[in-house]
GROMACS .gro file of C-alpha atoms in nm:
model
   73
    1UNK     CA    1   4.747 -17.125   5.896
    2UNK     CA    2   4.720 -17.280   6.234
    3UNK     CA    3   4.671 -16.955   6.440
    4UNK     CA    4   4.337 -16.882   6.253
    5UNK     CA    5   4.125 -17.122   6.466
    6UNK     CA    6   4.318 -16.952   6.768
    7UNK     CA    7   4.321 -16.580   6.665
    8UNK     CA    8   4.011 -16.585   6.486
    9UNK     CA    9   4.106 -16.420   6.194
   10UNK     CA   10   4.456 -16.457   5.933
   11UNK     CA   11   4.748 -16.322   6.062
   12UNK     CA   12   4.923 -15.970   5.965
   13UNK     CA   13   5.154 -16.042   5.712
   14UNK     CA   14   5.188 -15.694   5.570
   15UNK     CA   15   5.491 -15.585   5.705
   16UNK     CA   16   5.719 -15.913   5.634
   17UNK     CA   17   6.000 -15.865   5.391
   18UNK     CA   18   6.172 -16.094   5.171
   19UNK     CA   19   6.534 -16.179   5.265
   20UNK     CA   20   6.834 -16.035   5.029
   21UNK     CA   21   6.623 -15.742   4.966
   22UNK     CA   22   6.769 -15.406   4.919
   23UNK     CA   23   6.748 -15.152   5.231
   24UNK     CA   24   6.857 -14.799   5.366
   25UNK     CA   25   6.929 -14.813   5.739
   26UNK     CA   26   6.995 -14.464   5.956
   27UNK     CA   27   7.312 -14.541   6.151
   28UNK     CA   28   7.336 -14.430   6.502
   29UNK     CA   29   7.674 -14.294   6.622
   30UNK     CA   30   7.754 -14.124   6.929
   31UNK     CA   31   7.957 -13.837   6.776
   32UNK     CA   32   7.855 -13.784   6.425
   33UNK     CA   33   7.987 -13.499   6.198
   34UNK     CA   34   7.781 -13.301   5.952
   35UNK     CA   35   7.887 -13.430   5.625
   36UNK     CA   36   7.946 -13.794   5.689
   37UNK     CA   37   7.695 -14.017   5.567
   38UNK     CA   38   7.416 -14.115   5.801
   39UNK     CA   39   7.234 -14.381   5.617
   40UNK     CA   40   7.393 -14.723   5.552
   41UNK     CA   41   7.275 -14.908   5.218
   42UNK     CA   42   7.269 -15.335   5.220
   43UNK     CA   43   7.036 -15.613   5.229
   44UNK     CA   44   6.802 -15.715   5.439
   45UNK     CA   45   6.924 -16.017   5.650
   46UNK     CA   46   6.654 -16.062   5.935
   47UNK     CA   47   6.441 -15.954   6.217
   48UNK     CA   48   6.588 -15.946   6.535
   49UNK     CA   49   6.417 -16.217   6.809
   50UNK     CA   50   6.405 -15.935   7.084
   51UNK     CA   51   6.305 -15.592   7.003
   52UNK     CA   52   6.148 -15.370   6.673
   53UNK     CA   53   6.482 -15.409   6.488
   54UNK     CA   54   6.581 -15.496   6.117
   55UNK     CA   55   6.973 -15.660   6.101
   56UNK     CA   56   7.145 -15.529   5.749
   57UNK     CA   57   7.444 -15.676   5.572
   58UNK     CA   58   7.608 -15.372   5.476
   59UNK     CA   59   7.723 -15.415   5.082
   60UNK     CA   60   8.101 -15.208   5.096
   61UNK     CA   61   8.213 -15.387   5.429
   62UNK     CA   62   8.015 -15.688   5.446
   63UNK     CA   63   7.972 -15.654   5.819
   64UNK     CA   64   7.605 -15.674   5.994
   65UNK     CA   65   7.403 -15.384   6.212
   66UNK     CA   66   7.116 -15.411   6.393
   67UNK     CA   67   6.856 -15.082   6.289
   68UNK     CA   68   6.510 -14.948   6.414
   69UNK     CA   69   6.499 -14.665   6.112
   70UNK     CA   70   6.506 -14.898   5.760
   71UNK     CA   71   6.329 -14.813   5.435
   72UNK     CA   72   6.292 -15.105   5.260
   73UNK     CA   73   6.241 -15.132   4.882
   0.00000   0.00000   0.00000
């Protein structure tokens, strides 16, 4: 790649993740009751440019939410 002559070494690709793939998200609400569901399962749609967050196409509602906390499979 072009950033080995720069870094001096390959880059980290470990923790890239192919798009469309299947993920669990934790979804933050403010007032959350005890038996609601907390995690929200979709695909993986990209990395956000600012930040250490995942954005997940959510597969019942088809709607997008940006997540820190995603298990990826």
């Amino acid at each position: 790649t072009p950033m080995e002559p720069l870094t001096w070494g390959r880059p980290e690709v470990s923790e890239l993740r192919a798009w469309g793939s299947s993920a669990l998200a934790l979804e933050r609400r403010n007032q959350q009751r005890k038996m609601e569901q907390r995690t929200g399962v979709g695909r993986f749609v990209r990395y956000t440019l600012v930040g250490n967050a995942d954005r997940i196409l959510k597969d019942r509602t088809n709607e997008v939410f940006e997540s820190r906390d995603v298990l990826m499979e």
